[in-house]
């Protein structure tokens, strides 16, 4: 048994109903059906010579049947090939990897006055703490296809800069629009965490996370205390990862301010209480390492492929049909030129 070419193995049809039109290709054989030999006079009767013998000598004689059959058969096969091409022959290709399934990620960027300190470098040039955090977040967002990002900023007040979106490019671009002091010079950390919790939900069985960028300043403004906000995060199962960009890491101790009752957790304690991690990143490289570690700790789901690519095979019968039709035209022209005049 002759094996089929590799390109035609596992052959499928995109429009299989079109194959029922294959008998229509036989219509090209009608010229052969209509061609009848001239009737011969009965042998018993007398045959009279035509008076115009000169006209009979110069009249065109029909081409031999063999010369007519070849162009007709070529046209028939060409039409059949075109019908096959319209039926869209195809074969399955490789498996298509579906897009990863991500989680909700809210990034809180501190824009208080202390984030304007130019004690860091970016690309060899002095940069503020906020500018470095913006660049690191933009790169992180653009590399996390499938996650839904929200961007919040806080100073004396907390505000949503970008609501939850799957557009990673927009998330990275919006982060670069922040400026120090846009929302005041104080720190409303509790309000920012509470606002972030309102914009996340579990997706695909993956718990949302909050990434807090700050220089470790203590919360001294807002209507919700950091302790209450952290308690809400624990209740909702939202982990908070804290990235401190200041000069001295938090020691993991509580603090008190007149605006709130009770002890308030610092950035290290916020991460520990919610199941997240604390990162001290005083340099741009450390910030990138911190954000990469957060990404590894919160991977996306990669579902197995369920669809395969489709490789079309209609070009071969289409081009072959065109070639046979052109041959039929050439053969027909040759027959016409060979007829006596």
mmCIF file of C-alpha atoms in Angstrom:
data_model
loop_
_atom_site.group_PDB
_atom_site.id
_atom_site.type_symbol
_atom_site.label_atom_id
_atom_site.label_comp_id
_atom_site.label_asym_id
_atom_site.label_seq_id
_atom_site.Cartn_x
_atom_site.Cartn_y
_atom_site.Cartn_z
ATOM 1 C CA UNK A 1 0.000 0.000 0.000
ATOM 2 C CA UNK A 2 1.348 3.418 -0.933
ATOM 3 C CA UNK A 3 1.503 5.757 2.043
ATOM 4 C CA UNK A 4 -0.208 9.135 1.696
ATOM 5 C CA UNK A 5 1.993 12.226 1.654
ATOM 6 C CA UNK A 6 2.696 13.675 5.095
ATOM 7 C CA UNK A 7 0.804 16.864 4.187
ATOM 8 C CA UNK A 8 -2.372 14.868 3.553
ATOM 9 C CA UNK A 9 -2.304 12.612 6.603
ATOM 10 C CA UNK A 10 -5.201 13.184 8.974
ATOM 11 C CA UNK A 11 -7.119 14.917 6.186
ATOM 12 C CA UNK A 12 -10.161 16.919 7.269
ATOM 13 C CA UNK A 13 -12.657 19.117 5.448
ATOM 14 C CA UNK A 14 -13.735 22.584 6.473
ATOM 15 C CA UNK A 15 -16.820 22.514 4.197
ATOM 16 C CA UNK A 16 -17.486 18.834 3.499
ATOM 17 C CA UNK A 17 -20.959 19.504 2.033
ATOM 18 C CA UNK A 18 -19.304 21.142 -0.977
ATOM 19 C CA UNK A 19 -18.060 17.709 -2.078
ATOM 20 C CA UNK A 20 -21.633 16.830 -3.071
ATOM 21 C CA UNK A 21 -21.132 19.265 -5.964
ATOM 22 C CA UNK A 22 -18.445 17.052 -7.541
ATOM 23 C CA UNK A 23 -20.926 15.545 -10.064
ATOM 24 C CA UNK A 24 -21.327 19.055 -11.494
ATOM 25 C CA UNK A 25 -17.829 18.735 -12.918
ATOM 26 C CA UNK A 26 -19.233 16.162 -15.351
ATOM 27 C CA UNK A 27 -21.094 18.968 -17.108
ATOM 28 C CA UNK A 28 -17.834 19.734 -18.851
ATOM 29 C CA UNK A 29 -18.280 16.435 -20.749
ATOM 30 C CA UNK A 30 -21.387 17.728 -22.550
ATOM 31 C CA UNK A 31 -19.441 18.611 -25.746
ATOM 32 C CA UNK A 32 -18.555 14.924 -26.110
ATOM 33 C CA UNK A 33 -22.171 13.844 -25.601
ATOM 34 C CA UNK A 34 -23.499 16.313 -28.186
ATOM 35 C CA UNK A 35 -20.903 15.356 -30.786
ATOM 36 C CA UNK A 36 -22.601 12.793 -33.060
ATOM 37 C CA UNK A 37 -21.106 11.211 -36.174
ATOM 38 C CA UNK A 38 -22.753 12.265 -39.453
ATOM 39 C CA UNK A 39 -25.539 9.981 -40.596
ATOM 40 C CA UNK A 40 -24.534 7.594 -43.369
ATOM 41 C CA UNK A 41 -26.933 7.071 -46.283
ATOM 42 C CA UNK A 42 -28.423 3.594 -46.594
ATOM 43 C CA UNK A 43 -26.376 1.323 -48.766
ATOM 44 C CA UNK A 44 -29.447 0.232 -50.725
ATOM 45 C CA UNK A 45 -30.183 3.712 -51.995
ATOM 46 C CA UNK A 46 -28.397 5.517 -54.761
ATOM 47 C CA UNK A 47 -25.962 8.159 -53.653
ATOM 48 C CA UNK A 48 -26.076 11.378 -55.664
ATOM 49 C CA UNK A 49 -23.035 13.461 -56.068
ATOM 50 C CA UNK A 50 -23.281 16.955 -54.759
ATOM 51 C CA UNK A 51 -23.256 19.494 -57.550
ATOM 52 C CA UNK A 52 -20.866 21.800 -55.648
ATOM 53 C CA UNK A 53 -17.873 19.512 -55.521
ATOM 54 C CA UNK A 54 -15.545 22.493 -55.232
ATOM 55 C CA UNK A 55 -17.373 23.643 -52.071
ATOM 56 C CA UNK A 56 -17.104 20.196 -50.523
ATOM 57 C CA UNK A 57 -13.411 20.166 -51.190
ATOM 58 C CA UNK A 58 -12.862 23.479 -49.416
ATOM 59 C CA UNK A 59 -15.352 22.988 -46.507
ATOM 60 C CA UNK A 60 -13.912 22.617 -42.988
ATOM 61 C CA UNK A 61 -13.903 19.118 -41.673
ATOM 62 C CA UNK A 62 -14.577 18.376 -38.015
ATOM 63 C CA UNK A 63 -11.571 17.636 -35.878
ATOM 64 C CA UNK A 64 -10.920 14.042 -34.960
ATOM 65 C CA UNK A 65 -12.666 12.887 -31.780
ATOM 66 C CA UNK A 66 -9.368 12.224 -29.998
ATOM 67 C CA UNK A 67 -8.306 15.849 -30.267
ATOM 68 C CA UNK A 68 -11.601 17.034 -28.721
ATOM 69 C CA UNK A 69 -11.549 14.560 -25.840
ATOM 70 C CA UNK A 70 -8.272 15.784 -24.291
ATOM 71 C CA UNK A 71 -9.325 19.444 -23.652
ATOM 72 C CA UNK A 72 -12.725 18.334 -22.360
ATOM 73 C CA UNK A 73 -11.212 15.864 -19.911
ATOM 74 C CA UNK A 74 -8.735 18.476 -18.712
ATOM 75 C CA UNK A 75 -11.548 20.944 -18.007
ATOM 76 C CA UNK A 76 -13.504 18.258 -16.171
ATOM 77 C CA UNK A 77 -10.607 17.396 -13.888
ATOM 78 C CA UNK A 78 -9.893 21.108 -13.300
ATOM 79 C CA UNK A 79 -13.494 21.749 -12.230
ATOM 80 C CA UNK A 80 -13.358 18.747 -9.890
ATOM 81 C CA UNK A 81 -10.151 20.069 -8.318
ATOM 82 C CA UNK A 82 -11.699 23.489 -7.787
ATOM 83 C CA UNK A 83 -14.676 21.926 -6.030
ATOM 84 C CA UNK A 84 -12.247 20.011 -3.804
ATOM 85 C CA UNK A 85 -10.473 23.286 -3.017
ATOM 86 C CA UNK A 86 -13.811 24.921 -2.087
ATOM 87 C CA UNK A 87 -14.405 22.073 0.374
ATOM 88 C CA UNK A 88 -11.337 23.407 2.278
ATOM 89 C CA UNK A 89 -9.132 20.365 2.786
ATOM 90 C CA UNK A 90 -7.007 20.749 5.878
ATOM 91 C CA UNK A 91 -5.036 18.799 8.408
ATOM 92 C CA UNK A 92 -4.450 19.395 12.118
ATOM 93 C CA UNK A 93 -1.248 21.126 13.118
ATOM 94 C CA UNK A 94 0.438 21.591 16.460
ATOM 95 C CA UNK A 95 -1.370 22.169 19.718
ATOM 96 C CA UNK A 96 -2.260 25.777 20.547
ATOM 97 C CA UNK A 97 -1.154 26.838 24.014
ATOM 98 C CA UNK A 98 -3.993 28.806 25.649
ATOM 99 C CA UNK A 99 -3.311 32.090 27.368
ATOM 100 C CA UNK A 100 -2.294 31.824 31.009
ATOM 101 C CA UNK A 101 -4.930 32.408 33.657
ATOM 102 C CA UNK A 102 -3.839 35.039 36.127
ATOM 103 C CA UNK A 103 -4.976 36.653 39.324
ATOM 104 C CA UNK A 104 -5.986 40.102 40.518
ATOM 105 C CA UNK A 105 -2.986 42.218 41.507
ATOM 106 C CA UNK A 106 -3.306 45.649 43.089
ATOM 107 C CA UNK A 107 -0.200 47.815 43.302
ATOM 108 C CA UNK A 108 -0.125 50.574 45.916
ATOM 109 C CA UNK A 109 2.408 53.298 45.171
ATOM 110 C CA UNK A 110 3.274 55.753 47.907
ATOM 111 C CA UNK A 111 3.431 59.334 46.610
ATOM 112 C CA UNK A 112 4.113 61.026 49.927
ATOM 113 C CA UNK A 113 6.830 63.672 50.178
ATOM 114 C CA UNK A 114 9.582 61.286 51.283
ATOM 115 C CA UNK A 115 9.277 59.337 48.004
ATOM 116 C CA UNK A 116 10.823 62.336 46.219
ATOM 117 C CA UNK A 117 14.272 61.712 47.703
ATOM 118 C CA UNK A 118 16.891 61.182 44.985
ATOM 119 C CA UNK A 119 18.920 58.560 46.792
ATOM 120 C CA UNK A 120 18.685 55.892 44.049
ATOM 121 C CA UNK A 121 20.003 55.485 40.514
ATOM 122 C CA UNK A 122 18.320 54.326 37.298
ATOM 123 C CA UNK A 123 20.356 53.665 34.161
ATOM 124 C CA UNK A 124 23.356 55.338 35.745
ATOM 125 C CA UNK A 125 21.521 58.548 36.635
ATOM 126 C CA UNK A 126 20.184 59.802 39.987
ATOM 127 C CA UNK A 127 16.490 58.999 40.391
ATOM 128 C CA UNK A 128 13.841 59.433 43.042
ATOM 129 C CA UNK A 129 12.414 56.542 45.003
ATOM 130 C CA UNK A 130 9.086 56.942 43.229
ATOM 131 C CA UNK A 131 10.660 57.001 39.750
ATOM 132 C CA UNK A 132 12.481 53.720 40.358
ATOM 133 C CA UNK A 133 9.343 52.098 41.758
ATOM 134 C CA UNK A 134 7.410 53.244 38.674
ATOM 135 C CA UNK A 135 9.907 51.695 36.271
ATOM 136 C CA UNK A 136 10.077 48.409 38.152
ATOM 137 C CA UNK A 137 6.295 48.141 38.311
ATOM 138 C CA UNK A 138 5.936 48.941 34.587
ATOM 139 C CA UNK A 139 8.281 46.094 33.645
ATOM 140 C CA UNK A 140 6.507 43.716 35.991
ATOM 141 C CA UNK A 141 3.055 44.554 34.617
ATOM 142 C CA UNK A 142 4.087 44.156 30.977
ATOM 143 C CA UNK A 143 5.480 40.679 31.665
ATOM 144 C CA UNK A 144 2.387 39.325 33.423
ATOM 145 C CA UNK A 145 -0.084 38.505 30.655
ATOM 146 C CA UNK A 146 -3.257 37.039 32.105
ATOM 147 C CA UNK A 147 -3.172 38.988 35.376
ATOM 148 C CA UNK A 148 -5.627 41.777 36.043
ATOM 149 C CA UNK A 149 -3.870 44.863 37.386
ATOM 150 C CA UNK A 150 -5.152 47.804 39.363
ATOM 151 C CA UNK A 151 -2.995 50.766 40.317
ATOM 152 C CA UNK A 152 -3.672 52.843 43.400
ATOM 153 C CA UNK A 153 -1.758 55.757 44.822
ATOM 154 C CA UNK A 154 -1.848 57.270 48.241
ATOM 155 C CA UNK A 155 -0.553 60.218 50.198
ATOM 156 C CA UNK A 156 -2.809 62.064 52.561
ATOM 157 C CA UNK A 157 -5.645 60.424 50.619
ATOM 158 C CA UNK A 158 -5.954 57.226 48.626
ATOM 159 C CA UNK A 159 -7.170 57.171 45.014
ATOM 160 C CA UNK A 160 -7.545 54.720 42.162
ATOM 161 C CA UNK A 161 -5.298 55.667 39.276
ATOM 162 C CA UNK A 162 -6.218 52.652 37.126
ATOM 163 C CA UNK A 163 -9.168 50.331 37.833
ATOM 164 C CA UNK A 164 -8.657 46.578 37.336
ATOM 165 C CA UNK A 165 -7.685 45.883 33.736
ATOM 166 C CA UNK A 166 -6.074 43.147 31.644
ATOM 167 C CA UNK A 167 -4.209 45.761 29.593
ATOM 168 C CA UNK A 168 -0.681 45.368 30.930
ATOM 169 C CA UNK A 169 0.651 48.084 28.623
ATOM 170 C CA UNK A 170 -1.831 50.594 30.023
ATOM 171 C CA UNK A 171 -1.001 49.573 33.583
ATOM 172 C CA UNK A 172 2.702 50.180 33.013
ATOM 173 C CA UNK A 173 2.085 53.487 31.259
ATOM 174 C CA UNK A 174 -0.258 54.797 33.955
ATOM 175 C CA UNK A 175 2.289 54.062 36.659
ATOM 176 C CA UNK A 176 4.722 56.461 35.017
ATOM 177 C CA UNK A 177 2.246 59.358 35.314
ATOM 178 C CA UNK A 178 2.424 59.563 39.095
ATOM 179 C CA UNK A 179 4.085 62.501 40.797
ATOM 180 C CA UNK A 180 5.131 63.086 44.372
ATOM 181 C CA UNK A 181 2.697 65.072 46.471
ATOM 182 C CA UNK A 182 -0.238 64.645 44.079
ATOM 183 C CA UNK A 183 -2.408 63.465 46.970
ATOM 184 C CA UNK A 184 -0.724 65.317 49.812
ATOM 185 C CA UNK A 185 2.422 64.833 51.772
ATOM 186 C CA UNK A 186 1.086 62.598 54.556
ATOM 187 C CA UNK A 187 0.532 58.815 54.493
ATOM 188 C CA UNK A 188 -2.969 57.278 54.584
ATOM 189 C CA UNK A 189 -1.812 53.673 54.482
ATOM 190 C CA UNK A 190 -4.947 52.166 56.037
ATOM 191 C CA UNK A 191 -7.238 53.889 53.548
ATOM 192 C CA UNK A 192 -5.080 52.697 50.649
ATOM 193 C CA UNK A 193 -5.197 49.044 51.750
ATOM 194 C CA UNK A 194 -8.952 49.217 52.330
ATOM 195 C CA UNK A 195 -9.507 50.746 48.883
ATOM 196 C CA UNK A 196 -7.382 48.022 47.298
ATOM 197 C CA UNK A 197 -9.442 45.295 48.974
ATOM 198 C CA UNK A 198 -12.591 46.659 47.349
ATOM 199 C CA UNK A 199 -11.183 46.115 43.849
ATOM 200 C CA UNK A 200 -9.982 42.517 43.971
ATOM 201 C CA UNK A 201 -11.628 39.128 43.860
ATOM 202 C CA UNK A 202 -10.513 35.541 43.484
ATOM 203 C CA UNK A 203 -10.242 34.386 39.873
ATOM 204 C CA UNK A 204 -9.704 30.823 38.620
ATOM 205 C CA UNK A 205 -9.233 29.731 42.227
ATOM 206 C CA UNK A 206 -6.260 32.091 42.605
ATOM 207 C CA UNK A 207 -6.261 34.455 45.549
ATOM 208 C CA UNK A 208 -5.613 38.133 44.781
ATOM 209 C CA UNK A 209 -2.555 39.902 46.110
ATOM 210 C CA UNK A 210 -1.629 43.471 46.995
ATOM 211 C CA UNK A 211 1.880 44.850 46.398
ATOM 212 C CA UNK A 212 2.680 47.839 48.593
ATOM 213 C CA UNK A 213 5.499 50.169 47.537
ATOM 214 C CA UNK A 214 6.490 52.614 50.215
ATOM 215 C CA UNK A 215 9.520 54.060 51.948
ATOM 216 C CA UNK A 216 8.343 52.754 55.283
ATOM 217 C CA UNK A 217 6.690 55.931 56.476
ATOM 218 C CA UNK A 218 4.239 55.471 59.284
ATOM 219 C CA UNK A 219 0.580 56.021 58.527
ATOM 220 C CA UNK A 220 -0.524 59.357 59.954
ATOM 221 C CA UNK A 221 -3.668 60.197 57.979
ATOM 222 C CA UNK A 222 -6.893 58.649 56.754
ATOM 223 C CA UNK A 223 -10.045 57.312 58.372
ATOM 224 C CA UNK A 224 -9.094 53.618 58.514
ATOM 225 C CA UNK A 225 -6.167 52.444 60.588
ATOM 226 C CA UNK A 226 -3.565 50.077 59.109
ATOM 227 C CA UNK A 227 -4.451 47.502 61.785
ATOM 228 C CA UNK A 228 -8.110 47.458 60.710
ATOM 229 C CA UNK A 229 -7.158 47.275 57.039
ATOM 230 C CA UNK A 230 -4.832 44.352 57.683
ATOM 231 C CA UNK A 231 -7.583 42.553 59.605
ATOM 232 C CA UNK A 232 -9.890 42.942 56.592
ATOM 233 C CA UNK A 233 -7.203 41.566 54.285
ATOM 234 C CA UNK A 234 -6.766 38.498 56.480
ATOM 235 C CA UNK A 235 -10.519 37.943 56.526
ATOM 236 C CA UNK A 236 -10.675 38.096 52.714
ATOM 237 C CA UNK A 237 -7.612 35.903 52.208
ATOM 238 C CA UNK A 238 -5.643 38.638 50.418
ATOM 239 C CA UNK A 239 -1.881 38.489 50.860
ATOM 240 C CA UNK A 240 -0.016 41.789 51.042
ATOM 241 C CA UNK A 241 3.567 41.925 49.808
ATOM 242 C CA UNK A 242 5.449 44.963 51.023
ATOM 243 C CA UNK A 243 8.444 46.441 49.221
ATOM 244 C CA UNK A 244 10.258 49.106 51.192
ATOM 245 C CA UNK A 245 12.373 51.509 49.173
ATOM 246 C CA UNK A 246 13.680 53.615 52.028
ATOM 247 C CA UNK A 247 17.129 53.802 53.535
ATOM 248 C CA UNK A 248 16.463 51.795 56.710
ATOM 249 C CA UNK A 249 14.337 48.638 56.823
ATOM 250 C CA UNK A 250 11.439 48.360 59.219
ATOM 251 C CA UNK A 251 12.282 46.415 62.329
ATOM 252 C CA UNK A 252 8.948 44.610 62.588
ATOM 253 C CA UNK A 253 7.601 46.620 65.503
ATOM 254 C CA UNK A 254 4.342 48.401 66.106
ATOM 255 C CA UNK A 255 3.941 52.139 66.403
ATOM 256 C CA UNK A 256 1.324 54.525 67.712
ATOM 257 C CA UNK A 257 -0.104 57.743 66.310
ATOM 258 C CA UNK A 258 -2.784 59.951 67.822
ATOM 259 C CA UNK A 259 -5.093 59.440 64.839
ATOM 260 C CA UNK A 260 -5.716 55.757 65.630
ATOM 261 C CA UNK A 261 -6.430 53.721 68.712
ATOM 262 C CA UNK A 262 -4.079 50.842 69.435
ATOM 263 C CA UNK A 263 -0.813 49.632 67.988
ATOM 264 C CA UNK A 264 -0.314 49.900 64.228
ATOM 265 C CA UNK A 265 1.817 47.420 62.225
ATOM 266 C CA UNK A 266 4.766 48.522 60.153
ATOM 267 C CA UNK A 267 5.432 47.155 56.650
ATOM 268 C CA UNK A 268 7.174 44.029 57.897
ATOM 269 C CA UNK A 269 4.294 43.148 60.215
ATOM 270 C CA UNK A 270 1.688 43.881 57.521
ATOM 271 C CA UNK A 271 3.248 41.287 55.225
ATOM 272 C CA UNK A 272 3.644 38.751 58.017
ATOM 273 C CA UNK A 273 0.070 39.125 59.246
ATOM 274 C CA UNK A 274 -1.458 38.570 55.789
ATOM 275 C CA UNK A 275 0.766 35.700 54.639
ATOM 276 C CA UNK A 276 2.842 37.841 52.316
ATOM 277 C CA UNK A 277 6.530 38.719 52.431
ATOM 278 C CA UNK A 278 8.505 41.807 53.264
ATOM 279 C CA UNK A 279 11.278 42.993 50.926
ATOM 280 C CA UNK A 280 13.778 45.697 51.689
ATOM 281 C CA UNK A 281 14.916 47.073 48.336
ATOM 282 C CA UNK A 282 17.173 50.077 48.753
ATOM 283 C CA UNK A 283 18.601 49.677 45.230
ATOM 284 C CA UNK A 284 16.944 49.271 41.806
ATOM 285 C CA UNK A 285 18.413 45.788 41.389
ATOM 286 C CA UNK A 286 16.962 44.763 44.728
ATOM 287 C CA UNK A 287 13.567 46.115 43.683
ATOM 288 C CA UNK A 288 13.633 44.034 40.511
ATOM 289 C CA UNK A 289 14.646 40.966 42.507
ATOM 290 C CA UNK A 290 11.810 41.608 44.950
ATOM 291 C CA UNK A 291 9.178 41.934 42.240
ATOM 292 C CA UNK A 292 10.501 38.825 40.476
ATOM 293 C CA UNK A 293 10.278 36.889 43.732
ATOM 294 C CA UNK A 294 6.678 38.027 44.186
ATOM 295 C CA UNK A 295 5.915 36.808 40.677
ATOM 296 C CA UNK A 296 7.418 33.380 41.382
ATOM 297 C CA UNK A 297 5.483 33.094 44.640
ATOM 298 C CA UNK A 298 2.244 33.841 42.787
ATOM 299 C CA UNK A 299 2.399 31.939 39.478
ATOM 300 C CA UNK A 300 -0.277 31.981 36.854
ATOM 301 C CA UNK A 301 -2.183 28.910 35.749
ATOM 302 C CA UNK A 302 -1.151 27.372 32.432
ATOM 303 C CA UNK A 303 -4.044 25.162 31.313
ATOM 304 C CA UNK A 304 -3.266 22.284 28.963
ATOM 305 C CA UNK A 305 -3.886 22.881 25.258
ATOM 306 C CA UNK A 306 -7.276 21.787 23.958
ATOM 307 C CA UNK A 307 -7.220 23.090 20.383
ATOM 308 C CA UNK A 308 -4.909 22.415 17.493
ATOM 309 C CA UNK A 309 -3.849 24.659 14.674
ATOM 310 C CA UNK A 310 -5.435 24.060 11.257
ATOM 311 C CA UNK A 311 -3.137 23.842 8.246
ATOM 312 C CA UNK A 312 -5.018 24.559 4.989
ATOM 313 C CA UNK A 313 -4.377 22.309 1.987
ATOM 314 C CA UNK A 314 -6.603 24.015 -0.574
ATOM 315 C CA UNK A 315 -3.735 25.710 -2.433
ATOM 316 C CA UNK A 316 -2.592 22.476 -4.126
ATOM 317 C CA UNK A 317 -5.909 21.531 -5.813
ATOM 318 C CA UNK A 318 -6.590 25.168 -6.651
ATOM 319 C CA UNK A 319 -3.270 25.691 -8.444
ATOM 320 C CA UNK A 320 -3.400 22.272 -10.093
ATOM 321 C CA UNK A 321 -6.880 23.038 -11.417
ATOM 322 C CA UNK A 322 -5.660 26.336 -12.853
ATOM 323 C CA UNK A 323 -2.778 24.547 -14.541
ATOM 324 C CA UNK A 324 -5.045 21.910 -16.103
ATOM 325 C CA UNK A 325 -7.460 24.575 -17.327
ATOM 326 C CA UNK A 326 -4.611 26.432 -19.026
ATOM 327 C CA UNK A 327 -3.492 23.171 -20.645
ATOM 328 C CA UNK A 328 -7.050 22.644 -21.866
ATOM 329 C CA UNK A 329 -7.011 26.102 -23.458
ATOM 330 C CA UNK A 330 -3.701 25.374 -25.157
ATOM 331 C CA UNK A 331 -4.909 22.002 -26.389
ATOM 332 C CA UNK A 332 -8.128 23.544 -27.695
ATOM 333 C CA UNK A 333 -6.184 26.210 -29.550
ATOM 334 C CA UNK A 334 -3.955 23.575 -31.137
ATOM 335 C CA UNK A 335 -7.002 21.648 -32.338
ATOM 336 C CA UNK A 336 -8.452 24.786 -33.917
ATOM 337 C CA UNK A 337 -5.209 25.571 -35.740
ATOM 338 C CA UNK A 338 -4.972 22.046 -37.189
ATOM 339 C CA UNK A 339 -8.356 22.179 -38.868
ATOM 340 C CA UNK A 340 -8.096 22.612 -42.639
ATOM 341 C CA UNK A 341 -9.403 25.841 -44.043
#
